[in-house]
mmCIF file of C-alpha atoms in Angstrom:
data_model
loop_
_atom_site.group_PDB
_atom_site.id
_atom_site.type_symbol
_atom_site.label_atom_id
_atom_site.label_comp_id
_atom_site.label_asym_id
_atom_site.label_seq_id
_atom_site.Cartn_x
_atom_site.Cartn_y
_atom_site.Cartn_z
ATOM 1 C CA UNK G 265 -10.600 42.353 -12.381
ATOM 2 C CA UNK G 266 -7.632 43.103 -9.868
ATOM 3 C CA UNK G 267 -9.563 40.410 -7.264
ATOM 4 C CA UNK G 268 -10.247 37.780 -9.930
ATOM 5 C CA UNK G 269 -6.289 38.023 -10.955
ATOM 6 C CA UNK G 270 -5.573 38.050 -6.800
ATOM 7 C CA UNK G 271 -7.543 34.876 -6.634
ATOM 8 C CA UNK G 272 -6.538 33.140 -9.337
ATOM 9 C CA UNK G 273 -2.920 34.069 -7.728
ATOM 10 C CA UNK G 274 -3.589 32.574 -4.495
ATOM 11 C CA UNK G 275 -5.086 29.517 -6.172
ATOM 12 C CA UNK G 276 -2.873 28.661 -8.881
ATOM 13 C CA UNK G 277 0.583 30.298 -7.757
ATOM 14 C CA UNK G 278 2.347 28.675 -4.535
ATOM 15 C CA UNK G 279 4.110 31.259 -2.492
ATOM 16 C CA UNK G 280 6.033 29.187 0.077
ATOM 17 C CA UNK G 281 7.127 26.188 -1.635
ATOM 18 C CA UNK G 282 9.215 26.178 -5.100
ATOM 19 C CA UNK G 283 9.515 23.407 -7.745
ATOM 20 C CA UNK G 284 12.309 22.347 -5.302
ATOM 21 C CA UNK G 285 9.692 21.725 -2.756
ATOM 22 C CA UNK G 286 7.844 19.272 -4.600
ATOM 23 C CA UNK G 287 10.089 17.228 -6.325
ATOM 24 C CA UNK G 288 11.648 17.093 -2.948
ATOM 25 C CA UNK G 289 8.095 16.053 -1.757
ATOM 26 C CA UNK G 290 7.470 13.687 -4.947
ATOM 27 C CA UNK G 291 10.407 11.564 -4.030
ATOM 28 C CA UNK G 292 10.297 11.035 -0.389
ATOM 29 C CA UNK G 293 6.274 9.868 -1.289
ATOM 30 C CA UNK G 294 7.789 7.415 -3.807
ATOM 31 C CA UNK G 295 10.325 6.172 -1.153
ATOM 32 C CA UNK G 296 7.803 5.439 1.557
ATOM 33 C CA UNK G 297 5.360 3.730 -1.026
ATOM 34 C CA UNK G 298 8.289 1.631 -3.147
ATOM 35 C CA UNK G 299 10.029 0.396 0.519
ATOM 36 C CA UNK G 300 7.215 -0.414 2.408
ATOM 37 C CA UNK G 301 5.135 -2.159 -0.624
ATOM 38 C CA UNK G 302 8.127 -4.449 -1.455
ATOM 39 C CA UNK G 303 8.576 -4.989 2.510
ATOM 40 C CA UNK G 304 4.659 -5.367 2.709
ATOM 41 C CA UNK G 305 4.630 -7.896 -0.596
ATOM 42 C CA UNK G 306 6.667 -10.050 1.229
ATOM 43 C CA UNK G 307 5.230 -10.405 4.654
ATOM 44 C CA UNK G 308 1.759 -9.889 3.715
ATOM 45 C CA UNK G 309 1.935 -12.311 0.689
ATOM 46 C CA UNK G 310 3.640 -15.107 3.238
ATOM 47 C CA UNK G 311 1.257 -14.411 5.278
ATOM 48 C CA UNK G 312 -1.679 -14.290 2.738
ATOM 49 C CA UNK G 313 -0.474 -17.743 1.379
ATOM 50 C CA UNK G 314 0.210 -19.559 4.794
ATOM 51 C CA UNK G 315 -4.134 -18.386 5.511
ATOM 52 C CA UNK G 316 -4.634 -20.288 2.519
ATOM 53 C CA UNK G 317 -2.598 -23.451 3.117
ATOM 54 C CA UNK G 318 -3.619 -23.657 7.200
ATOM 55 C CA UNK G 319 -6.842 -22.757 6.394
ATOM 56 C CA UNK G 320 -9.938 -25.777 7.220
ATOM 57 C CA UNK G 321 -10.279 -27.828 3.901
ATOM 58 C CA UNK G 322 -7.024 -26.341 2.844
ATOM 59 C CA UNK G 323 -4.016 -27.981 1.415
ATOM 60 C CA UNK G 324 -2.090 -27.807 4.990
ATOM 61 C CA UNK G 325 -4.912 -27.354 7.544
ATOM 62 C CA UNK G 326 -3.613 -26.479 10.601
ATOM 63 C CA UNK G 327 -6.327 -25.182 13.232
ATOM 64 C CA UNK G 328 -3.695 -23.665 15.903
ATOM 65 C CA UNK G 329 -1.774 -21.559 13.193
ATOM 66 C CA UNK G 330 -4.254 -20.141 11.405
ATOM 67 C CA UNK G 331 -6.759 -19.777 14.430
ATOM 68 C CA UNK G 332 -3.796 -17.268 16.003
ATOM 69 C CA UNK G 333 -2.943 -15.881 12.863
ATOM 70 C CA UNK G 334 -6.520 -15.016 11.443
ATOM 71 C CA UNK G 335 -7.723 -13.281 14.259
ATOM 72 C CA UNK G 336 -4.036 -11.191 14.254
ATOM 73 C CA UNK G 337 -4.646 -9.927 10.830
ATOM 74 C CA UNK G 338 -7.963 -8.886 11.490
ATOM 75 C CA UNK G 339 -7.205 -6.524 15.020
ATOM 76 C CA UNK G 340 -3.956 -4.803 12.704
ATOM 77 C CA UNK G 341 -6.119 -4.001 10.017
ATOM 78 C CA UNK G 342 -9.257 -2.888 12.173
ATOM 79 C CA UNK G 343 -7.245 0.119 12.782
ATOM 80 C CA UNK G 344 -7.128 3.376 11.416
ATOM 81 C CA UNK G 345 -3.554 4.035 10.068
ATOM 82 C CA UNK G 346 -3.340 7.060 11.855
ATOM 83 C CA UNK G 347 -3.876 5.372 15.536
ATOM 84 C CA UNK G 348 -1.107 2.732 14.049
ATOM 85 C CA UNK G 349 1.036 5.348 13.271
ATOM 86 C CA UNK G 350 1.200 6.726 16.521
ATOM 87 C CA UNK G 351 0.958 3.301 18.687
ATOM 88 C CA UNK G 352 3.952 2.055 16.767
ATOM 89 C CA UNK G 353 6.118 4.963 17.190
ATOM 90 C CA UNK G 354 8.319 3.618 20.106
ATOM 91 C CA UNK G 355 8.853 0.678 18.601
ATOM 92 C CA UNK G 356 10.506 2.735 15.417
ATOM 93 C CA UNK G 357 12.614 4.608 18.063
ATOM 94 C CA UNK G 358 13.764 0.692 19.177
ATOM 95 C CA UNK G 359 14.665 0.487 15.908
ATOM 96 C CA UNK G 360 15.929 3.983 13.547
ATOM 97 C CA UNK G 361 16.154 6.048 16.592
ATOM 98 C CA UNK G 362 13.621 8.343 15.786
ATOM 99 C CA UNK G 363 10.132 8.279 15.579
ATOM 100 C CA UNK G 364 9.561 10.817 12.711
ATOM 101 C CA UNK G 365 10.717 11.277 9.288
ATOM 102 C CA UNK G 366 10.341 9.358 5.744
ATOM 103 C CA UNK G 367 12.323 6.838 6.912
ATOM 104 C CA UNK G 368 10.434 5.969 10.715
ATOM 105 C CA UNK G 369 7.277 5.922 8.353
ATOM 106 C CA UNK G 370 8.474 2.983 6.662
ATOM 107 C CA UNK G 371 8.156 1.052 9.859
ATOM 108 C CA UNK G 372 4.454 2.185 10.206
ATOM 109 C CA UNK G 373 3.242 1.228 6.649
ATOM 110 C CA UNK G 374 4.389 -1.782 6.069
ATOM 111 C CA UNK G 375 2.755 -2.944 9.342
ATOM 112 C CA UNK G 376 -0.543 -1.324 8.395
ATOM 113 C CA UNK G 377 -0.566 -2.266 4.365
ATOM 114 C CA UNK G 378 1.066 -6.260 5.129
ATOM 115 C CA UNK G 379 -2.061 -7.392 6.503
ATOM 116 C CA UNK G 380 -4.305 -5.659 4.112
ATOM 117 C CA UNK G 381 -2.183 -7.551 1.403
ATOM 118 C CA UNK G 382 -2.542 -10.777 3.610
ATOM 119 C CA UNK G 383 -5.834 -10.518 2.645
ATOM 120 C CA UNK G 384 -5.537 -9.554 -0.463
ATOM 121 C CA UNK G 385 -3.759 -12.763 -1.339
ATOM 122 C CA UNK G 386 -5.608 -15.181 0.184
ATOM 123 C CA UNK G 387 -8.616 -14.174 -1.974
ATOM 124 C CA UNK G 388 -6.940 -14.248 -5.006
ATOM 125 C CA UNK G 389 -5.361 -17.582 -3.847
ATOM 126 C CA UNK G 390 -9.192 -18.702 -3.110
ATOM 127 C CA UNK G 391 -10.515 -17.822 -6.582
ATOM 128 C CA UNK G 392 -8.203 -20.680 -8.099
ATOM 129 C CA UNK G 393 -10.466 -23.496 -9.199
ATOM 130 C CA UNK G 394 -9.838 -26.515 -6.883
ATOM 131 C CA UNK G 395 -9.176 -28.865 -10.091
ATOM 132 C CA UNK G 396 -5.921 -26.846 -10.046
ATOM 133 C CA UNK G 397 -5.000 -28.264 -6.607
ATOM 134 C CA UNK G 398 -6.271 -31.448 -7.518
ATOM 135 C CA UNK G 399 -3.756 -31.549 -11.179
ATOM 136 C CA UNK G 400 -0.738 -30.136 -8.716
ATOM 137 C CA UNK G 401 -0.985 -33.288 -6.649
ATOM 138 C CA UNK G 402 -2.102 -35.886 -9.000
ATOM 139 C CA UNK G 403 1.158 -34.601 -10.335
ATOM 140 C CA UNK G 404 2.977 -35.228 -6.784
ATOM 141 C CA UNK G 405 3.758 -31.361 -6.503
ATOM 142 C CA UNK G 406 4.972 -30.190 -3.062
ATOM 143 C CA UNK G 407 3.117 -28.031 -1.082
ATOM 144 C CA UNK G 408 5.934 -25.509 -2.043
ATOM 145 C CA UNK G 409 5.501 -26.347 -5.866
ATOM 146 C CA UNK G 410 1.493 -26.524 -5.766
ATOM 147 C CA UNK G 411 1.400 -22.612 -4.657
ATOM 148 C CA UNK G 412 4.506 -21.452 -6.768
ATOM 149 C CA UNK G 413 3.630 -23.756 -10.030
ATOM 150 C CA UNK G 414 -0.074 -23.318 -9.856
ATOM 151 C CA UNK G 415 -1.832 -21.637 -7.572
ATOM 152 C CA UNK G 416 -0.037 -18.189 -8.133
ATOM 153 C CA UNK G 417 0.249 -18.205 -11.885
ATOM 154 C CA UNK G 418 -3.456 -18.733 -11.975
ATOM 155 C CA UNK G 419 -4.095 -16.006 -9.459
ATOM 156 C CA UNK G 420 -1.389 -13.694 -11.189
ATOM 157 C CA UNK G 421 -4.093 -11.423 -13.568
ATOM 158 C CA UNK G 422 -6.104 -10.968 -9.695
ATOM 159 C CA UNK G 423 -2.939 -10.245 -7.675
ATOM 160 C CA UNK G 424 -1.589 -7.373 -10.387
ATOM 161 C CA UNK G 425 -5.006 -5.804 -9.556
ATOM 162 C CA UNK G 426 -4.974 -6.665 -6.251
ATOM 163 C CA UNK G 427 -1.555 -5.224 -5.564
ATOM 164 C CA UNK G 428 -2.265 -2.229 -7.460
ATOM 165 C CA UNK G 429 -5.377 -1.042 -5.374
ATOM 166 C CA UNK G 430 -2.622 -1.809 -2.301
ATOM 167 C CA UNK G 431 -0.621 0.614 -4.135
ATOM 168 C CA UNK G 432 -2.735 3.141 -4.014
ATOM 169 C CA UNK G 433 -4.359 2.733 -0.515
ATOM 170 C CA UNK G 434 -0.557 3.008 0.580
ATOM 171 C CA UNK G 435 -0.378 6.281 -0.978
ATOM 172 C CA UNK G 436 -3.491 7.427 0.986
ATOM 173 C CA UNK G 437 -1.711 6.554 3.712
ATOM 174 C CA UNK G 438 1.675 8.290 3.322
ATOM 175 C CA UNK G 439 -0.663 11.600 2.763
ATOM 176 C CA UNK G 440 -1.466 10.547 6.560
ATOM 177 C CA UNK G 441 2.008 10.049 7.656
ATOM 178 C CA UNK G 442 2.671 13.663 6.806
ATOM 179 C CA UNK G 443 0.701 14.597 9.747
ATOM 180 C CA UNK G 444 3.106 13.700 11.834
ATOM 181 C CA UNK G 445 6.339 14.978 9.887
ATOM 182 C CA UNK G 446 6.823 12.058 7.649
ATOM 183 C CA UNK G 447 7.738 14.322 4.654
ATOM 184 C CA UNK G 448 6.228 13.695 1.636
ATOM 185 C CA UNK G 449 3.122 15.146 -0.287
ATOM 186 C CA UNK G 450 1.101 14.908 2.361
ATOM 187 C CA UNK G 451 3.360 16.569 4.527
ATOM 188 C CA UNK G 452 3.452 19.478 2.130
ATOM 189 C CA UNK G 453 0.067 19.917 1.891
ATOM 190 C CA UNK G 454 -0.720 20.140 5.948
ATOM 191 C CA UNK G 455 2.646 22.319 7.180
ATOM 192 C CA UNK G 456 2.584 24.500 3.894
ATOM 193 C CA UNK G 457 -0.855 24.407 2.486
ATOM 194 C CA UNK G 458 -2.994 24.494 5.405
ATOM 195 C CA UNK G 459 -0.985 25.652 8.053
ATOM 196 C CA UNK G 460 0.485 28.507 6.516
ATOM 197 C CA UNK G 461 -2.759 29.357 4.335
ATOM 198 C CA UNK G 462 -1.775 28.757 0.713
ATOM 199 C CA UNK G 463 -4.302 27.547 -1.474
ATOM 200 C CA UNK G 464 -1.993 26.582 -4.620
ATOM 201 C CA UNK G 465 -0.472 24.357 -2.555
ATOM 202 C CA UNK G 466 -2.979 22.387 -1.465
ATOM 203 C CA UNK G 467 -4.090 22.439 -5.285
ATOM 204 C CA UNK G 468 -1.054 20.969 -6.497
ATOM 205 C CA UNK G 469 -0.785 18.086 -4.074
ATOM 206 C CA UNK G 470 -3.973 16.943 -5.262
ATOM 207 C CA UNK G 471 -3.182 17.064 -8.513
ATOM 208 C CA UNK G 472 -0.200 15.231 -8.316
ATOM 209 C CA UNK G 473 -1.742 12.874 -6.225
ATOM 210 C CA UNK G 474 -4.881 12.320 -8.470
ATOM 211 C CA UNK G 475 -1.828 12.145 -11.339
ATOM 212 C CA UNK G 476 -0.323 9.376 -9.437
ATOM 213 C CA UNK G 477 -2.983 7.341 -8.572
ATOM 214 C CA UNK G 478 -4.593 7.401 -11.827
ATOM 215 C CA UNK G 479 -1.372 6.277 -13.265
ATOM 216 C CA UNK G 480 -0.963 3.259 -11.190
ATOM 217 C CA UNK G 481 -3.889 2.332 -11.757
ATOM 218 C CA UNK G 482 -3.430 2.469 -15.774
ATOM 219 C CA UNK G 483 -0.339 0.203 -14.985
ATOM 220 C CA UNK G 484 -1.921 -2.412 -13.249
ATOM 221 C CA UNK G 485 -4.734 -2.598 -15.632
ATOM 222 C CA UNK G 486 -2.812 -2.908 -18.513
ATOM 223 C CA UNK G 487 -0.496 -5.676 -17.091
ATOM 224 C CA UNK G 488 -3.768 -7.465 -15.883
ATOM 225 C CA UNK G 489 -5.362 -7.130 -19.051
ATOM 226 C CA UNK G 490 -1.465 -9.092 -20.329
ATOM 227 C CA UNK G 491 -1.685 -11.880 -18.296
ATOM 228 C CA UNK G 492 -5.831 -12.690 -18.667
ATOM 229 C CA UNK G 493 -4.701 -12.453 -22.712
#
């Protein structure tokens, strides 16, 4: 009985990190995902939306641009975040002065998660009937007005989703960061869980993990499921 209630102990009872600790941890998770998803938003969805206008048969085709840009997108996202995290790292120095740290992270995710948003765009983009392009300029819509007026409210139920499983492979990735001091949950679970041997730890950054994710994804179901309605 005294081992099961030493187990359950180990398991369930975190002896190196207090409620401090994880709030502590919560937040600087939260900062890294909220900065660079808005930074990644941005230059991913320009990017994601000049693919689709440069694109052959598309409503601007230009071969140079998106020859040089396609290719671009693809070597970024071919590699693994952790590699990126590392190969970037001077060029956060250049920039924060350090190379470590929630905030040097930043730096680091929004150049891994823009392309995979880039992408992420351009096939929602893609899924918009081509009668919608063909209204937008029967209309005599700019090329400015034809994507803003029409091609992204059409697209909007696919982005939500879209942006939400970004989201979530962001937070995946901030886990990762911690592996090289980025704070965060991640970071908790390697320098206090693992390195220092306590189980309940470990335990609790999954759950709140598993706790996030499952509640982003809830929220960008639901507002999905608003706009198809």
């Amino acid at each position: 009985m005294e081992q099961l209630t030493a187990i359950f102990k180990d398991l369930f009872i975190p002896h190196t990190v207090g409620l401090e600790g994880f709030i502590l941890a919560g937040q600087q998770t939260l900062w890294m995902v909220v900065v660079s998803l808005v930074l990644g938003v941005i230059l991913g969805g320009l990017l994601g939306i000049i693919l689709v206008l440069t694109r052959p048969n598309g409503i601007r085709p230009h071969r140079a641009i998106y020859n040089v840009l396609n290719p671009i997108i693809n070597i970024v996202r071919s590699l693994p975040f952790i590699i990126l995290l590392v190969a970037v790292m001077p060029i956060t120095r250049l920039i924060l002065d350090v190379g470590i740290g929630t905030s040097a992270a930043i730096i680091p995710l929004t150049i891994y998660i823009a392309p995979f948003i880039a992408r992420l765009v351009e096939t929602s983009l893609l899924e918009v009937d081509h009668g919608i392009i063909e209204a937008a300029n029967a209309m005599g819509a700019s090329t400015f007005e034809t994507v803003w007026h029409f091609l992204i409210p059409e697209a909007k139920a696919s982005l939500i989703l879209n942006f939400t499983t970004a989201t979530i492979g962001l937070i995946g990735a901030t886990a990762m960061a911690g592996a090289i001091g980025a704070g965060g949950i991640g970071d908790l679970a390697i320098n206090y869980g693992y390195n220092r041997y306590d189980n309940a730890v470990i335990v609790y950054c999954v759950i709140i993990l598993v706790v996030l994710v499952q509640a982003i994804q809830m929220i960008g179901n639901y507002f999905a499921k608003r706009v198809r309605s």
